[in-house]
Coordinates of C-alpha atoms and ligand atoms in Angstrom, one line a residue:
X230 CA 0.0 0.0 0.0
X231 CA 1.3 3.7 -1.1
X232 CA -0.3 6.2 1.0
X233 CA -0.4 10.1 0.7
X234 CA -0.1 11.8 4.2
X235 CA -1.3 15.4 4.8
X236 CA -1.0 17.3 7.9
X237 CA -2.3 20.9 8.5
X238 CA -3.9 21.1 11.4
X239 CA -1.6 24.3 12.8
X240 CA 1.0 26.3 10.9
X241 CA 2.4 23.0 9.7
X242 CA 1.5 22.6 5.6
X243 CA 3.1 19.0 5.6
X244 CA 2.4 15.9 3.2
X245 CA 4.4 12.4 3.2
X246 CA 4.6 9.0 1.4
X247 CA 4.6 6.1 3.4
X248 CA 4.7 2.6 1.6
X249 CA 4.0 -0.7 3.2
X250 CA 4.9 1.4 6.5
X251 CA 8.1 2.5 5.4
X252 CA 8.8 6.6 5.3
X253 CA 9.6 7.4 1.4
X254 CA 8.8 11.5 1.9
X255 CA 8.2 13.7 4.8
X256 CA 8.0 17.5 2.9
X257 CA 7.4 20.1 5.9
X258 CA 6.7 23.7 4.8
X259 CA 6.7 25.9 8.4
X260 CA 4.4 29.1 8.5
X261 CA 7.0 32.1 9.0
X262 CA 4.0 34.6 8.7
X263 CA 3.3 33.9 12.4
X264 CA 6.3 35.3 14.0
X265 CA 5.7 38.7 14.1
X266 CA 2.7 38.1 16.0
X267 CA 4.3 35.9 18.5
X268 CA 1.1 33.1 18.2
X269 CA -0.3 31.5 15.3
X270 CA -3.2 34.1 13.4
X271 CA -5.9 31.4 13.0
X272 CA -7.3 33.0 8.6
X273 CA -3.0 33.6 8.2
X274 CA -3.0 30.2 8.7
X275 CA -5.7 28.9 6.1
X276 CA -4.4 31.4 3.5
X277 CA -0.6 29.6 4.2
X278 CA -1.7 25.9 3.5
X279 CA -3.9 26.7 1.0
X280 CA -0.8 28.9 -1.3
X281 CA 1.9 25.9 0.0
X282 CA -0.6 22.6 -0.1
X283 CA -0.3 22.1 -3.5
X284 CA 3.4 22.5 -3.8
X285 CA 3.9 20.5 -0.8
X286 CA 1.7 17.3 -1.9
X287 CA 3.8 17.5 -5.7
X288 CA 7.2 17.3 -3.6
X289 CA 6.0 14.6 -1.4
X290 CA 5.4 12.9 -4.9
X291 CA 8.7 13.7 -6.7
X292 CA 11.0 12.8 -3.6
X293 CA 9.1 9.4 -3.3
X294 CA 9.7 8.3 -6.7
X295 CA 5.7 8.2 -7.0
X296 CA 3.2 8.9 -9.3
X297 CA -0.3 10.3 -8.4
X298 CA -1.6 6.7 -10.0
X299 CA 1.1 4.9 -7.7
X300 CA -0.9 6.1 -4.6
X301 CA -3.5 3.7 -3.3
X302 CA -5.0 5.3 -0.3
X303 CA -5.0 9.2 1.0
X304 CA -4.6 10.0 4.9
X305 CA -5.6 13.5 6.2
X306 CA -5.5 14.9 9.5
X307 CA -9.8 15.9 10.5
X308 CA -8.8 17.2 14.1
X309 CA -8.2 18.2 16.7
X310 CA -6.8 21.8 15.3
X311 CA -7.8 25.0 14.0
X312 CA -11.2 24.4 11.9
X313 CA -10.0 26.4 8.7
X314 CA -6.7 25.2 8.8
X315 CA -7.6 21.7 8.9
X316 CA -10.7 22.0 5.8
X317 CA -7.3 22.4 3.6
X318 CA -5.6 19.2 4.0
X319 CA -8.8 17.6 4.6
X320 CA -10.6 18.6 1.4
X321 CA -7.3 18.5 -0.6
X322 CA -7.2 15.0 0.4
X323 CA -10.6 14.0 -0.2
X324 CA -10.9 15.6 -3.3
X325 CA -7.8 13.7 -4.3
X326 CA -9.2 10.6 -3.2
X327 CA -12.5 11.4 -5.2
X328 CA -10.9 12.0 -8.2
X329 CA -8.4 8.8 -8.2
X330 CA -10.7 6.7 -6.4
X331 CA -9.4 5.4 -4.1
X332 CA -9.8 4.7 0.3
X333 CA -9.5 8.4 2.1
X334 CA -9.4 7.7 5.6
X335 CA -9.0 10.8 8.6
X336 CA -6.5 10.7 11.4
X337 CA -6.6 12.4 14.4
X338 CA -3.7 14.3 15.3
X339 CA -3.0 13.1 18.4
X340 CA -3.0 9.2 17.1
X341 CA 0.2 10.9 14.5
X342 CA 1.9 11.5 17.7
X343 CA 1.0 8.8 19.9
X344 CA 2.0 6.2 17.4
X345 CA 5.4 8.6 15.7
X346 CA 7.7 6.2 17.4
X347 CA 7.0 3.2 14.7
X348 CA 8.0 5.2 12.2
X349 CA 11.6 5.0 12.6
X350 CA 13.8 1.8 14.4
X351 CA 14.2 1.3 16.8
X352 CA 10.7 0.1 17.5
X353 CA 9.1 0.0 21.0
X354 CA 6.1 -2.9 21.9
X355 CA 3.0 -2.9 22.9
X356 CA 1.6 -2.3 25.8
X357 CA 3.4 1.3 26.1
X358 CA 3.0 4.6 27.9
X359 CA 3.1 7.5 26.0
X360 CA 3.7 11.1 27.2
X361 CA 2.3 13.7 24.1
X362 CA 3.8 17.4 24.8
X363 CA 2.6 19.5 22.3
X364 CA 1.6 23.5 21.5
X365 CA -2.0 22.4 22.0
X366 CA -1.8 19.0 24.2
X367 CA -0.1 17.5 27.2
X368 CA -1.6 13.7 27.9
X369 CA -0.2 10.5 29.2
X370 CA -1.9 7.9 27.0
X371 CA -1.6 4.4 27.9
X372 CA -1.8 2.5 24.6
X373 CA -2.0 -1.8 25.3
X374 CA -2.4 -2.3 21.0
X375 CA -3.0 0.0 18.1
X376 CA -5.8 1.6 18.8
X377 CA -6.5 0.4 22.6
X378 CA -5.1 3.2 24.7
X379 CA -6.9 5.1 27.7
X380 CA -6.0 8.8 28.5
X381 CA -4.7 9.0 31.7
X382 CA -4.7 12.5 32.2
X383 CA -4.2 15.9 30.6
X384 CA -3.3 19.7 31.2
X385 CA -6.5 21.5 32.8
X386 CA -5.4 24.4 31.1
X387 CA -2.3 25.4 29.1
X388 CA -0.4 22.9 27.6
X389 CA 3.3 22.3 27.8
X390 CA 4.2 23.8 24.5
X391 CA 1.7 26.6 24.9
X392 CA 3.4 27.4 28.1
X393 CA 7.0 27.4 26.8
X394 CA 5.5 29.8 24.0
X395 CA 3.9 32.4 26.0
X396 CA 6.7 32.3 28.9
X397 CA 9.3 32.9 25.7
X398 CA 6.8 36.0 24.7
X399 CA 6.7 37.4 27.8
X400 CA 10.6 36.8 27.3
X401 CA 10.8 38.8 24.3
X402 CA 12.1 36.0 22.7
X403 CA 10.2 35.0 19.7
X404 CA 8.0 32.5 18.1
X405 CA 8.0 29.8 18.6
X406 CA 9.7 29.5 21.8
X407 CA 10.0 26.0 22.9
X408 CA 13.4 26.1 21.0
X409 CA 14.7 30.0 22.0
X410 CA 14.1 28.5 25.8
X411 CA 15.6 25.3 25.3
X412 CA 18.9 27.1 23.6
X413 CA 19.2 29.9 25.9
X414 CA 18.1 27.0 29.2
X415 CA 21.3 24.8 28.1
X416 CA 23.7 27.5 28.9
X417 CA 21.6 28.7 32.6
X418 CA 21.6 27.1 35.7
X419 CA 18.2 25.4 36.4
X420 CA 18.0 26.2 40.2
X421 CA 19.0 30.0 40.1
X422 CA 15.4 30.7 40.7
X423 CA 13.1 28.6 42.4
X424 CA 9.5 27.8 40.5
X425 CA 6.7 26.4 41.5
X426 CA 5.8 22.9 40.2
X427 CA 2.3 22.4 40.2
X428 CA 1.4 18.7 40.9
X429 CA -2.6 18.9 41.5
X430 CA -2.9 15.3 43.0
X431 CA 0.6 14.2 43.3
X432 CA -0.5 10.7 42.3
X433 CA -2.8 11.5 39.3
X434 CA -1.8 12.3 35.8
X435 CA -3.0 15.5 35.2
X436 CA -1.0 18.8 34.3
X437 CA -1.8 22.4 34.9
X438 CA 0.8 24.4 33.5
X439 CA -0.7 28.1 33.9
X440 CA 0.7 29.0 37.5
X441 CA 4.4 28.4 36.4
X442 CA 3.5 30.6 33.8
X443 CA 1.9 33.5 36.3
X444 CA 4.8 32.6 38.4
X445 CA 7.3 33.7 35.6
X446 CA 5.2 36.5 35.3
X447 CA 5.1 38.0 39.0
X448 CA 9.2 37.4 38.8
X449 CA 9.7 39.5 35.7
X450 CA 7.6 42.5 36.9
X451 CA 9.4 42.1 40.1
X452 CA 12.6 41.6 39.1
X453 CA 12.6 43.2 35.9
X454 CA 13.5 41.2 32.8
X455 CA 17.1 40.0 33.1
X456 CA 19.7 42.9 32.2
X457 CA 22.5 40.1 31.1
X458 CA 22.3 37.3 28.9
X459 CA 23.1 35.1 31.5
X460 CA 20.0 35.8 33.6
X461 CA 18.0 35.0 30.5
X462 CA 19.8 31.8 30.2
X463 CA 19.0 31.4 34.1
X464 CA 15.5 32.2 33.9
X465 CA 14.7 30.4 30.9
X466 CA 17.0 27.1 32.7
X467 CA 14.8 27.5 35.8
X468 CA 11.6 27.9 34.3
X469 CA 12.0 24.6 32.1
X470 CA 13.0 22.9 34.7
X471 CA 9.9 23.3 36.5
X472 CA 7.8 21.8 33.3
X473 CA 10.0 19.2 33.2
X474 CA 10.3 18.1 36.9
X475 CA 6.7 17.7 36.7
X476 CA 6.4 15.9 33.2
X477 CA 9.1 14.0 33.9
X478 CA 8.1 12.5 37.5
X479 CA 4.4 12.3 36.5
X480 CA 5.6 10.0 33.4
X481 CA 7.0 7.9 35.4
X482 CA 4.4 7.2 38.0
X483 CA 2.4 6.8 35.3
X484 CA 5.1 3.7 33.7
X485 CA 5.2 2.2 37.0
X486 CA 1.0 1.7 38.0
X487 CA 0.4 0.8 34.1
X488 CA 3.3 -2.1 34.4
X489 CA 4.7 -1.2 31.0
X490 CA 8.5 -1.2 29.9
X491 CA 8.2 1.2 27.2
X492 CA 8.1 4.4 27.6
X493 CA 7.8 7.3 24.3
X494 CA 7.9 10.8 23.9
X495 CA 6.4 12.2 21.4
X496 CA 5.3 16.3 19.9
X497 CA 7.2 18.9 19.1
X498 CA 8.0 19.5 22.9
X499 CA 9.6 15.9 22.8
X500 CA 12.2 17.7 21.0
X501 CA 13.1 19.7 24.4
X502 CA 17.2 18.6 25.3
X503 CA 16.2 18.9 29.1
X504 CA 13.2 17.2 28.7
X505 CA 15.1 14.4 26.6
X506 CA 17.9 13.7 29.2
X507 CA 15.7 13.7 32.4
X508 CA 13.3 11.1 30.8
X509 CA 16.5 9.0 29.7
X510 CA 17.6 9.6 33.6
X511 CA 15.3 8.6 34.8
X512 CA 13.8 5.8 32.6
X513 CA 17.1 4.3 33.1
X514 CA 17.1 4.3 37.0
X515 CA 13.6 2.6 36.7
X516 CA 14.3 -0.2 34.3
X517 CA 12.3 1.6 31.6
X518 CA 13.4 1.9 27.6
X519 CA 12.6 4.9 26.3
X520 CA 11.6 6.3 22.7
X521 CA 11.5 9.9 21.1
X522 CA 11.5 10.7 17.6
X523 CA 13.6 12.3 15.2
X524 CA 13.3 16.1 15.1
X525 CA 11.2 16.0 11.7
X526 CA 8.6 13.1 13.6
X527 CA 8.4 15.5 16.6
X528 CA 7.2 18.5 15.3
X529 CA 4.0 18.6 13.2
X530 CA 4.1 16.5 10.0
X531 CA 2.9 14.0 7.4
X532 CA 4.7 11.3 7.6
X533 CA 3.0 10.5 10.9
X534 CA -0.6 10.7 9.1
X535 CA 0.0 8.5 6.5
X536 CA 1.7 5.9 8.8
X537 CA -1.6 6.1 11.0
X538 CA -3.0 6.1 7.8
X539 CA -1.6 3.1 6.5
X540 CA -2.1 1.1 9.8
X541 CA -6.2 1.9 9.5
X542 CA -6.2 1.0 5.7
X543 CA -5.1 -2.5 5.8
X544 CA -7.4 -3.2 8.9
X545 CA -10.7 -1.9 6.7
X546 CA -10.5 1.3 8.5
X547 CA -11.8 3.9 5.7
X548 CA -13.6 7.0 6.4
X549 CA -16.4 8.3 4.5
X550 CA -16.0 11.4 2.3
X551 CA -18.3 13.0 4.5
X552 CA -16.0 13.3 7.5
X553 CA -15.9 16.7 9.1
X554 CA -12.9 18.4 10.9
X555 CA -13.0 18.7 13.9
X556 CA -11.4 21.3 16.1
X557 CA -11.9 19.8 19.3
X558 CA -11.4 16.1 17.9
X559 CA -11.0 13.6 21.4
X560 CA -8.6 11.4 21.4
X561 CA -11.2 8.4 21.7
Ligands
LIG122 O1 3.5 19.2 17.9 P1 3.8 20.6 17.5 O2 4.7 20.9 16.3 O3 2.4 21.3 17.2 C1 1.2 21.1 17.9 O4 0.6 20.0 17.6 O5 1.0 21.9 18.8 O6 4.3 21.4 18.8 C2 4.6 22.7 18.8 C3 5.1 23.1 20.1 C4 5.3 24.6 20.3 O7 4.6 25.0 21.4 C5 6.8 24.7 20.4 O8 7.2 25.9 21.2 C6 7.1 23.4 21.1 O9 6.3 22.5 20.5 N1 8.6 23.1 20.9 C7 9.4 23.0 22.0 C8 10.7 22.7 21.4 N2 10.5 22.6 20.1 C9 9.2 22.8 19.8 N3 9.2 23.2 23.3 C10 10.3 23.0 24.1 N4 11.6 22.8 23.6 C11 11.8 22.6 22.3 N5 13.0 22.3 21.9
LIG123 ZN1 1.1 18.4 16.9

């Protein structure tokens, strides 16, 4: 099976080949148009995938080695997301479908993350618990066989990524900045400034990440923003750490009740280098294995669709061209 991926469910225009589950394309066209208003503009965003989708779908093509005719099954991303950002992908793809006729089937989102670890080796097993950090969710998803997993909890209100972005704003750093704050944290010490971490139950798997936010807040207005670049790196070092001390030890309560030995990482805040080293820390301490993706399988893109994709095609899983997006799509 040779199936089309598209992803453009934020400011990601992304499409991807994937044949008989192997990764031939992964084309990933990033929104710049966003940056200058520190967030993603919702109708910027639609305008961007619908000049890029078409260009995108043709490389995805040419770098497979594949022929429109070649494809035997389309994969589009119906939720969750923003509503006009998804009816690009999601129409391209049907329409495409229509017009070669052949299976179209939806993918949610959160199943391209939660499953981005069998794209590349090596390969974790089922049953495995799976922490998603992403601009728009934060879940521990305990997955026993392709699509068998139960959410064991979630942010109550920002998620990780969001968090990361608006501290970075507040910052003056820039957009995105998951990436500004994980540069500038690697060079600061991450106890220079004491944080809250924000546990709610200590033994239940939800997140709220808002307070660390406020708390970052309340210290700049106090404290002024930092006058050297080495208080940035500090403050940016000791506000990650706080996310990640409670991401980290959450993940592996979770590992340790669910009786798993995997443990993955997956969304573009996966792609955090504190993040990365605590979980491998401390899923080594506790006799776990753990899996993250490669940069381009963390942040938003295609290749994760059409692998989801693919897995629903050859077990009869097609969608009708009927299916809506989404924006609020569960993770069901
Ligand atoms: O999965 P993704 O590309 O899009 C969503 O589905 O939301 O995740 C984007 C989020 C943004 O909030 C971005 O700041 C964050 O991932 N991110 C990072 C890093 N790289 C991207 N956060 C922390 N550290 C990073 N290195
Ligand atoms: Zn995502």
């Amino acid at each position: 099976m040779t199936i089309l991926g598209i992803e453009s469910s934020c400011d990601e225009t992304s499409a991807a080949v994937v044949k008989d589950g192997t990764v031939l394309s992964n084309v990933i066209s990033s929104q710049l148009v966003h940056t200058k208003y520190g967030g993603v503009v919702p109708e910027l965003a639609s305008r961007a995938h619908q000049r890029m989708i078409l260009e995108v779908v043709q490389e995805a093509l040419t770098t497979a080695g594949c022929a429109r005719e070649d494809l035997t099954g389309i994969a589009a991303t119906h939720g969750p997301g923003l509503v006009g950002a998804l009816l690009v992908g999601l129409n391209f793809g049907k329409a495409m479908a229509y017009a070669l006729n052949i299976p179209f089937v939806g993918v949610n989102h959160m199943e391209g993350h939660l499953y981005s670890n069998l794209l590349t080796p090596p390969v974790h097993d089922f049953p495995f618990l799976a922490l998603v950090v992403s601009g728009g969710h934060t879940m521990l998803v305990h997955v026993t066989a392709p699509f068998e997993h139960r959410v064991l909890g979630q942010t109550r209100d920002d998620a990780a990524g969001e968090a990361f972005d608006k501290v970075a704003k507040m910052l003056g750093l820039g957009y995105p900045g998951g990436p500004k704050i994980d540069a500038a944290g690697k060079a600061g010490n991450p106890k220079a400034i004491r944080f809250p971490r924000t546990w709610l139950e200590r033994d239940g798997f939800d997140f709220s990440f808002s307070g660390i936010k406020t708390a970052v807040l309340y210290h700049v207005r106090d404290n002024g923003l930092p006058a050297t670049p080495e208080g940035m790196n500090d403050l940016c070092a000791s506000f990650q750490d706080a996310v990640v001390d409670v991401l980290v030890e959450k993940t592996i309560n979770a590992a340790r009740t669910t009786g798993v030995k995997d443990v993955t990482v997956a969304g573009g805040v996966s792609a955090n280098s504190r993040l990365r080293n605590r979980l491998k820390e401390e899923c080594g301490k506790n006799g776990f294995r753990l899996f993250h993706p490669p940069m381009a399988y963390c942040m938003d893109n295609g290749a994760m669709i059409a692998y989801v994709g693919w897995m629903k095609l050859t077990s009869g899983k097609a969608s009708p061209l009927t299916l809506p997006a989404v924006a609020a799509l569960e993770l069901a």
